[in-house]
Structures are given as structure tokens and as C-alpha cells.
PDB file of C-alpha atoms and ligand atoms in Angstrom:
ATOM      1  CA  MET A   1     -11.977   4.468  19.816  1.00 57.00           C
ATOM      2  CA  ASN A   2     -11.180   1.098  19.412  1.00 68.00           C
ATOM      3  CA  GLY A   3      -6.878   1.188  20.276  1.00 79.00           C
ATOM      4  CA  GLY A   4      -6.729   0.121  17.322  1.00 96.00           C
ATOM      5  CA  VAL A   5      -4.077   0.739  14.627  1.00 98.00           C
ATOM      6  CA  VAL A   6      -5.262   0.896  10.914  1.00 98.00           C
ATOM      7  CA  VAL A   7      -2.283   1.116   8.058  1.00 98.00           C
ATOM      8  CA  LEU A   8      -1.466   2.421   4.885  1.00 98.00           C
ATOM      9  CA  ALA A   9       0.500   1.248   2.650  1.00 98.00           C
ATOM     10  CA  SER A  10       1.097   0.690  -1.242  1.00 98.00           C
ATOM     11  CA  GLY A  11       4.669  -0.594  -1.744  1.00 97.00           C
ATOM     12  CA  THR A  12       6.829  -3.352  -0.860  1.00 98.00           C
ATOM     13  CA  GLY A  13       5.573  -3.110   2.769  1.00 98.00           C
ATOM     14  CA  SER A  14       8.452  -3.425   4.708  1.00 98.00           C
ATOM     15  CA  LEU A  15       7.617  -0.861   7.731  1.00 98.00           C
ATOM     16  CA  PHE A  16       4.138  -2.272   7.761  1.00 98.00           C
ATOM     17  CA  GLN A  17       6.130  -5.298   8.182  1.00 98.00           C
ATOM     18  CA  ALA A  18       8.605  -3.766  11.076  1.00 98.00           C
ATOM     19  CA  ILE A  19       4.822  -2.719  12.967  1.00 98.00           C
ATOM     20  CA  LEU A  20       3.422  -5.975  12.654  1.00 98.00           C
ATOM     21  CA  ASN A  21       6.762  -8.098  14.217  1.00 98.00           C
ATOM     22  CA  SER A  22       6.642  -5.011  16.400  1.00 98.00           C
ATOM     23  CA  ASP A  23       5.043  -4.808  20.304  1.00 96.00           C
ATOM     24  CA  ILE A  24       2.365  -3.047  19.120  1.00 97.00           C
ATOM     25  CA  GLY A  25       1.797  -5.267  16.095  1.00 98.00           C
ATOM     26  CA  PRO A  26      -1.082  -6.947  17.601  1.00 97.00           C
ATOM     27  CA  LEU A  27      -2.738  -3.846  17.786  1.00 98.00           C
ATOM     28  CA  VAL A  28      -3.448  -3.491  13.906  1.00 98.00           C
ATOM     29  CA  CYS A  29      -6.268  -4.141  13.119  1.00 97.00           C
ATOM     30  CA  SER A  30      -6.602  -3.586   9.162  1.00 98.00           C
ATOM     31  CA  LEU A  31      -4.077  -2.627   6.352  1.00 98.00           C
ATOM     32  CA  VAL A  32      -5.887  -0.069   3.834  1.00 98.00           C
ATOM     33  CA  THR A  33      -4.343   0.055   0.823  1.00 98.00           C
ATOM     34  CA  ASP A  34      -4.571   1.300  -3.078  1.00 98.00           C
ATOM     35  CA  VAL A  35      -2.310  -1.271  -4.567  1.00 98.00           C
ATOM     36  CA  PRO A  36      -4.599  -4.514  -3.987  1.00 97.00           C
ATOM     37  CA  ASP A  37      -1.420  -6.721  -5.378  1.00 96.00           C
ATOM     38  CA  CYS A  38       1.666  -4.824  -3.228  1.00 98.00           C
ATOM     39  CA  GLY A  39       3.834  -6.767  -1.325  1.00 98.00           C
ATOM     40  CA  ALA A  40       2.176  -5.049   2.130  1.00 98.00           C
ATOM     41  CA  VAL A  41      -0.752  -7.237   1.139  1.00 98.00           C
ATOM     42  CA  ASP A  42       1.267 -10.639   1.366  1.00 98.00           C
ATOM     43  CA  PHE A  43       2.172  -9.463   4.541  1.00 98.00           C
ATOM     44  CA  ALA A  44      -0.747  -8.861   6.022  1.00 98.00           C
ATOM     45  CA  ARG A  45      -2.103 -12.101   4.790  1.00 98.00           C
ATOM     46  CA  SER A  46       0.430 -14.099   5.948  1.00 97.00           C
ATOM     47  CA  ALA A  47       0.034 -12.384   9.495  1.00 97.00           C
ATOM     48  CA  GLY A  48      -3.913 -13.074   9.230  1.00 98.00           C
ATOM     49  CA  ILE A  49      -4.773  -9.116   8.895  1.00 98.00           C
ATOM     50  CA  PRO A  50      -7.278  -7.794   6.986  1.00 98.00           C
ATOM     51  CA  VAL A  51      -6.983  -6.024   3.938  1.00 98.00           C
ATOM     52  CA  GLN A  52      -8.909  -3.668   2.072  1.00 98.00           C
ATOM     53  CA  ALA A  53      -7.955  -2.019  -1.054  1.00 98.00           C
ATOM     54  CA  VAL A  54      -9.341   0.788  -2.299  1.00 98.00           C
ATOM     55  CA  PRO A  55      -7.789   1.568  -5.587  1.00 97.00           C
ATOM     56  CA  LEU A  56      -7.833   5.090  -7.194  1.00 96.00           C
ATOM     57  CA  THR A  57      -9.386   4.018 -10.849  1.00 90.00           C
ATOM     58  CA  GLY A  58     -10.378   5.631 -14.013  1.00 84.00           C
ATOM     59  CA  GLY A  59     -14.458   6.571 -13.102  1.00 89.00           C
ATOM     60  CA  LEU A  60     -13.108   7.872  -9.265  1.00 94.00           C
ATOM     61  CA  SER A  61     -13.267  11.540  -8.750  1.00 96.00           C
ATOM     62  CA  ARG A  62     -10.377  12.317  -6.047  1.00 96.00           C
ATOM     63  CA  ASP A  63     -13.025  13.054  -4.011  1.00 97.00           C
ATOM     64  CA  ASP A  64     -15.128  10.194  -3.712  1.00 97.00           C
ATOM     65  CA  TRP A  65     -11.607   7.647  -3.426  1.00 98.00           C
ATOM     66  CA  ASN A  66     -10.590   9.731  -0.474  1.00 98.00           C
ATOM     67  CA  ARG A  67     -14.717   9.511   0.556  1.00 98.00           C
ATOM     68  CA  ASP A  68     -14.457   5.181   0.097  1.00 98.00           C
ATOM     69  CA  LEU A  69     -10.870   5.580   2.003  1.00 98.00           C
ATOM     70  CA  ALA A  70     -12.558   7.273   5.190  1.00 98.00           C
ATOM     71  CA  THR A  71     -15.218   4.768   4.765  1.00 98.00           C
ATOM     72  CA  ALA A  72     -13.061   1.923   4.915  1.00 98.00           C
ATOM     73  CA  VAL A  73     -10.604   3.769   7.886  1.00 98.00           C
ATOM     74  CA  ALA A  74     -13.987   4.250   9.454  1.00 98.00           C
ATOM     75  CA  GLN A  75     -15.854   0.542  10.043  1.00 96.00           C
ATOM     76  CA  TRP A  76     -12.220  -0.292  12.642  1.00 97.00           C
ATOM     77  CA  ASN A  77     -12.449   3.223  14.750  1.00 97.00           C
ATOM     78  CA  PRO A  78      -8.746   3.413  15.321  1.00 98.00           C
ATOM     79  CA  ALA A  79      -7.033   5.342  17.576  1.00 98.00           C
ATOM     80  CA  LEU A  80      -3.848   6.005  15.136  1.00 98.00           C
ATOM     81  CA  ILE A  81      -3.749   5.600  11.695  1.00 98.00           C
ATOM     82  CA  VAL A  82      -0.009   5.151  10.068  1.00 99.00           C
ATOM     83  CA  SER A  83       0.474   6.076   6.756  1.00 98.00           C
ATOM     84  CA  ALA A  84       3.999   3.770   6.050  1.00 98.00           C
ATOM     85  CA  GLY A  85       4.324   3.949   2.523  1.00 98.00           C
ATOM     86  CA  PHE A  86       1.426   5.207   1.080  1.00 98.00           C
ATOM     87  CA  MET A  87       2.200   6.874  -1.903  1.00 96.00           C
ATOM     88  CA  ARG A  88      -1.195   8.725  -2.960  1.00 96.00           C
ATOM     89  CA  ILE A  89      -1.755  12.690  -1.071  1.00 96.00           C
ATOM     90  CA  LEU A  90      -4.350  12.130   1.492  1.00 98.00           C
ATOM     91  CA  GLY A  91      -6.846  14.375   0.317  1.00 98.00           C
ATOM     92  CA  PRO A  92      -8.826  17.274   3.310  1.00 98.00           C
ATOM     93  CA  LEU A  93     -12.542  14.469   3.134  1.00 97.00           C
ATOM     94  CA  PHE A  94     -10.015  12.248   4.407  1.00 98.00           C
ATOM     95  CA  VAL A  95      -7.604  14.131   6.211  1.00 98.00           C
ATOM     96  CA  ASP A  96     -10.443  16.008   7.973  1.00 98.00           C
ATOM     97  CA  SER A  97     -12.026  12.770   9.527  1.00 98.00           C
ATOM     98  CA  PHE A  98     -10.135  11.862  11.421  1.00 98.00           C
ATOM     99  CA  PRO A  99      -8.519  14.648  13.426  1.00 96.00           C
ATOM    100  CA  ASN A 100      -5.156  14.376  15.428  1.00 96.00           C
ATOM    101  CA  ARG A 101      -5.745  10.665  14.320  1.00 98.00           C
ATOM    102  CA  ILE A 102      -3.305   9.995  10.783  1.00 98.00           C
ATOM    103  CA  ILE A 103       0.610  10.167  11.112  1.00 98.00           C
ATOM    104  CA  ASN A 104       3.220   9.384   8.537  1.00 98.00           C
ATOM    105  CA  SER A 105       6.298   9.012   7.578  1.00 98.00           C
ATOM    106  CA  HIS A 106       8.773  10.475   5.647  1.00 98.00           C
ATOM    107  CA  PRO A 107      12.417   9.590   4.326  1.00 98.00           C
ATOM    108  CA  ALA A 108      14.068  12.631   4.503  1.00 98.00           C
ATOM    109  CA  LEU A 109      14.374  15.596   7.411  1.00 98.00           C
ATOM    110  CA  LEU A 110      11.775  17.583   7.017  1.00 98.00           C
ATOM    111  CA  PRO A 111      10.754  20.793   6.128  1.00 98.00           C
ATOM    112  CA  ASN A 112      13.679  19.637   3.983  1.00 98.00           C
ATOM    113  CA  PHE A 113      12.988  17.594   0.712  1.00 98.00           C
ATOM    114  CA  PRO A 114       8.759  17.187   0.989  1.00 98.00           C
ATOM    115  CA  GLY A 115       7.475  15.034  -1.572  1.00 97.00           C
ATOM    116  CA  ALA A 116       8.032  11.512  -3.014  1.00 96.00           C
ATOM    117  CA  HIS A 117      10.948  12.032  -4.260  1.00 98.00           C
ATOM    118  CA  ALA A 118      12.582  12.668  -0.980  1.00 98.00           C
ATOM    119  CA  VAL A 119      15.720  10.775  -1.500  1.00 98.00           C
ATOM    120  CA  ARG A 120      16.223  11.717  -4.649  1.00 98.00           C
ATOM    121  CA  ASP A 121      16.017  14.791  -4.009  1.00 98.00           C
ATOM    122  CA  ALA A 122      17.778  14.652  -1.044  1.00 98.00           C
ATOM    123  CA  ILE A 123      21.227  13.404  -3.444  1.00 98.00           C
ATOM    124  CA  SER A 124      20.604  15.635  -5.992  1.00 98.00           C
ATOM    125  CA  ALA A 125      20.975  19.127  -3.518  1.00 98.00           C
ATOM    126  CA  GLY A 126      23.823  17.693  -2.428  1.00 98.00           C
ATOM    127  CA  ALA A 127      23.018  17.448   1.028  1.00 98.00           C
ATOM    128  CA  THR A 128      25.193  15.758   3.547  1.00 98.00           C
ATOM    129  CA  GLN A 129      22.720  14.746   6.062  1.00 98.00           C
ATOM    130  CA  THR A 130      19.109  12.786   5.316  1.00 98.00           C
ATOM    131  CA  GLY A 131      17.298  11.431   7.025  1.00 98.00           C
ATOM    132  CA  CYS A 132      13.351  10.380   8.259  1.00 98.00           C
ATOM    133  CA  THR A 133      10.226  11.619  10.015  1.00 99.00           C
ATOM    134  CA  ILE A 134       7.395  11.423  11.373  1.00 98.00           C
ATOM    135  CA  HIS A 135       4.422  13.620  11.766  1.00 98.00           C
ATOM    136  CA  PHE A 136       0.844  14.297  11.624  1.00 98.00           C
ATOM    137  CA  VAL A 137      -0.737  14.342   8.405  1.00 98.00           C
ATOM    138  CA  ASP A 138      -2.142  18.549   7.398  1.00 98.00           C
ATOM    139  CA  HIS A 139      -4.065  19.168   4.638  1.00 97.00           C
ATOM    140  CA  GLY A 140      -0.506  20.002   2.833  1.00 97.00           C
ATOM    141  CA  VAL A 141       1.732  17.702   1.845  1.00 97.00           C
ATOM    142  CA  ASP A 142       4.319  16.355   4.476  1.00 98.00           C
ATOM    143  CA  THR A 143       3.677  19.968   6.194  1.00 98.00           C
ATOM    144  CA  GLY A 144       2.485  18.265   9.359  1.00 98.00           C
ATOM    145  CA  ALA A 145       3.287  18.380  13.097  1.00 98.00           C
ATOM    146  CA  ILE A 146       6.757  16.515  13.275  1.00 98.00           C
ATOM    147  CA  VAL A 147       6.468  13.990  15.489  1.00 98.00           C
ATOM    148  CA  ALA A 148      10.128  11.954  15.503  1.00 98.00           C
ATOM    149  CA  GLN A 149      12.948  12.236  13.890  1.00 98.00           C
ATOM    150  CA  GLU A 150      16.589  10.761  13.122  1.00 98.00           C
ATOM    151  CA  SER A 151      19.225  11.349  10.605  1.00 98.00           C
ATOM    152  CA  VAL A 152      20.873   9.776   8.509  1.00 98.00           C
ATOM    153  CA  ASP A 153      24.567  10.464   6.473  1.00 98.00           C
ATOM    154  CA  VAL A 154      24.234  10.111   3.118  1.00 98.00           C
ATOM    155  CA  GLN A 155      27.478   9.104   1.882  1.00 97.00           C
ATOM    156  CA  PRO A 156      29.639   9.376  -0.920  1.00 95.00           C
ATOM    157  CA  GLY A 157      28.838   7.322  -3.738  1.00 95.00           C
ATOM    158  CA  ASP A 158      24.914   7.002  -2.711  1.00 98.00           C
ATOM    159  CA  THR A 159      22.247   6.201  -5.398  1.00 98.00           C
ATOM    160  CA  GLU A 160      18.879   6.419  -4.323  1.00 98.00           C
ATOM    161  CA  GLU A 161      17.705   3.005  -3.403  1.00 98.00           C
ATOM    162  CA  ILE A 162      21.221   2.348  -1.257  1.00 98.00           C
ATOM    163  CA  LEU A 163      20.086   5.728   0.543  1.00 98.00           C
ATOM    164  CA  HIS A 164      16.959   5.422   0.908  1.00 98.00           C
ATOM    165  CA  GLU A 165      17.425   1.415   2.585  1.00 98.00           C
ATOM    166  CA  ARG A 166      19.975   2.928   4.986  1.00 98.00           C
ATOM    167  CA  ILE A 167      16.978   5.464   5.476  1.00 98.00           C
ATOM    168  CA  LYS A 168      14.213   2.596   6.040  1.00 98.00           C
ATOM    169  CA  VAL A 169      16.739   0.987   8.993  1.00 98.00           C
ATOM    170  CA  VAL A 170      15.951   3.866  10.885  1.00 98.00           C
ATOM    171  CA  GLU A 171      11.873   3.559   9.885  1.00 98.00           C
ATOM    172  CA  ARG A 172      11.382   0.463  10.801  1.00 98.00           C
ATOM    173  CA  VAL A 173      13.077   1.137  13.961  1.00 98.00           C
ATOM    174  CA  LEU A 174      11.419   4.593  14.831  1.00 98.00           C
ATOM    175  CA  LEU A 175       7.776   4.033  13.285  1.00 98.00           C
ATOM    176  CA  PRO A 176       6.685   1.694  15.212  1.00 98.00           C
ATOM    177  CA  ALA A 177       7.793   3.360  18.580  1.00 98.00           C
ATOM    178  CA  THR A 178       6.566   6.540  17.460  1.00 98.00           C
ATOM    179  CA  ILE A 179       3.166   4.831  17.106  1.00 98.00           C
ATOM    180  CA  LYS A 180       3.589   3.307  20.871  1.00 98.00           C
ATOM    181  CA  GLU A 181       4.788   6.474  22.130  1.00 97.00           C
ATOM    182  CA  LEU A 182       1.353   8.215  21.129  1.00 97.00           C
ATOM    183  CA  LEU A 183      -1.081   5.262  22.007  1.00 97.00           C
ATOM    184  CA  GLN A 184       0.436   5.598  25.596  1.00 94.00           C
ATOM    185  CA  SER A 185       0.380   9.718  25.560  1.00 91.00           C
ATOM    186  CA  SER A 186      -3.852   9.139  24.011  1.00 80.00           C
TER     187      SER A 186
HETATM  188  C1  LIG B   1       9.541   4.508   2.946  1.00 92.59           C
HETATM  189  O1  LIG B   1      11.179   5.318   3.008  1.00 92.59           O
HETATM  190  C2  LIG B   1       8.403   5.327   3.203  1.00 92.59           C
HETATM  191  O2  LIG B   1       8.818   6.401   4.372  1.00 92.59           O
HETATM  192  C3  LIG B   1       7.894   6.237   2.214  1.00 92.59           C
HETATM  193  O3  LIG B   1       8.236   4.914   0.900  1.00 92.59           O
HETATM  194  C4  LIG B   1       8.667   4.231   2.203  1.00 92.59           C
HETATM  195  C5  LIG B   1       8.392   2.739   1.851  1.00 92.59           C
HETATM  196  O4  LIG B   1       8.828   1.857   1.985  1.00 92.59           O
HETATM  197  N1  LIG B   1       7.027   7.112   2.234  1.00 92.59           N
HETATM  198  C6  LIG B   1       7.129   8.398   1.205  1.00 92.59           C
HETATM  199  O5  LIG B   1       7.786   8.395   0.225  1.00 92.59           O
HETATM  200  C7  LIG B   1       5.342   8.513   1.592  1.00 92.59           C
HETATM  201  N2  LIG B   1       5.845   9.573   0.044  1.00 92.59           N
HETATM  202  P1  LIG B   1       8.616  -0.106   2.100  1.00 92.59           P
HETATM  203  O6  LIG B   1       6.895   0.287   1.164  1.00 92.59           O
HETATM  204  O7  LIG B   1       9.156  -0.624   1.956  1.00 92.59           O
HETATM  205  O8  LIG B   1       7.232   0.071   3.698  1.00 92.59           O
END
């Protein structure tokens, strides 16, 4: 292992930016994305971090895509792989290539509200508290062992966008701190 960190992201990339700006930023060796023109790619390019795009295109089976993704990540032999706003489910072919080395940041207090619409689901359920969870990735959807959690109150009148942004403020601190702790204890 080279001790480095590979980040997986598909979207705006504010968690990726927070990792880059933290004291573990220099350990980030690559951004791997399924969305070649996403915001995270812009942050990576500005910071001089190599970008590998592995889109799930029409002709590619899920297994082939998971294999391609694993090949892209494996070349760095990273100590940790961090899913930070990566919006695709990682399949067994990928997960089993990196046992106990993949973590994900999820915008809810797991086991409550797993899945792609965690913030919307918390509001719909009338939850008064939600938050974020950093967990290891296993074969399930947001079911792996929990490493860290922090709660965030749901305020009356919160929209999905407002609440999600308040959760992300917490994630931007909790995720880099958790990565640092895991690297120190490995
Ligand atoms: C974060 O809230 C992260 O927890 C969530 O996407 C957001 C990424 O924000 N991830 C998931 O929902 C994964 N299922 P960003 O693009 O601003 O970094």
C-alpha cells in the first residue's frame, strides 16, 4: 500500500474539496469519477490531482464497469478509498478488491434513511433529527460498519436543499477527520 487516498465522487465535489483543503489533502493521489464533467473534476484539475473517468456507458455491463473502476483505483494501491458523493452503487467485484479499505459518507444517521434520497426521506418521515454517517462499504446499500456519526437537527420549513447543505457543513469536517483517524490507526 502506498498510504495514499483515492476519492470517488460524482457531483459538486464540496466534500472532495474539503478533503483536499484538510491536512490529509496531500495524501490524495487520484479522483475517480463516473461523471467526467462534474464539479469534483474541476477541483481536482485546479489542485493538480490526476482524474480517472470511468463512466457507466450504455454498452458496459455493471460487472465490466466495476472491474474497470477497480483497475483504475488499484494502480494507486491506496491505503483508503473514500466515496464522497459517489452516486453509484459499488458492486461486489469492486468491494471485494479492497477489503476494509472503502468508506462512504452518507447524509443521514444510518441505519435510518439509507439509499440515494436520504435527506428527502428524512423530511418526508417527519424526522426531527438526522445527520451524517461515515461507514465501511460492504455488499449492501449503506449497511457497512459505522465509523463515525454526527447529528443535525431538522428545522421547521427545511427544504431538502437547505437541510442537505446543513448536513454537508458537518460532513466537510467529519469526513477528513475520520480519514485521518483511520489512516493513523492502520
Ligand atoms: C454528500 O452529502 C454525501 O453524503 C452524499 O452526496 C453529497 C455530496 O456532496 N452522498 C450520497 O448521497 C451517497 N449516496 P458534494 O457533491 O457537495 O461533495
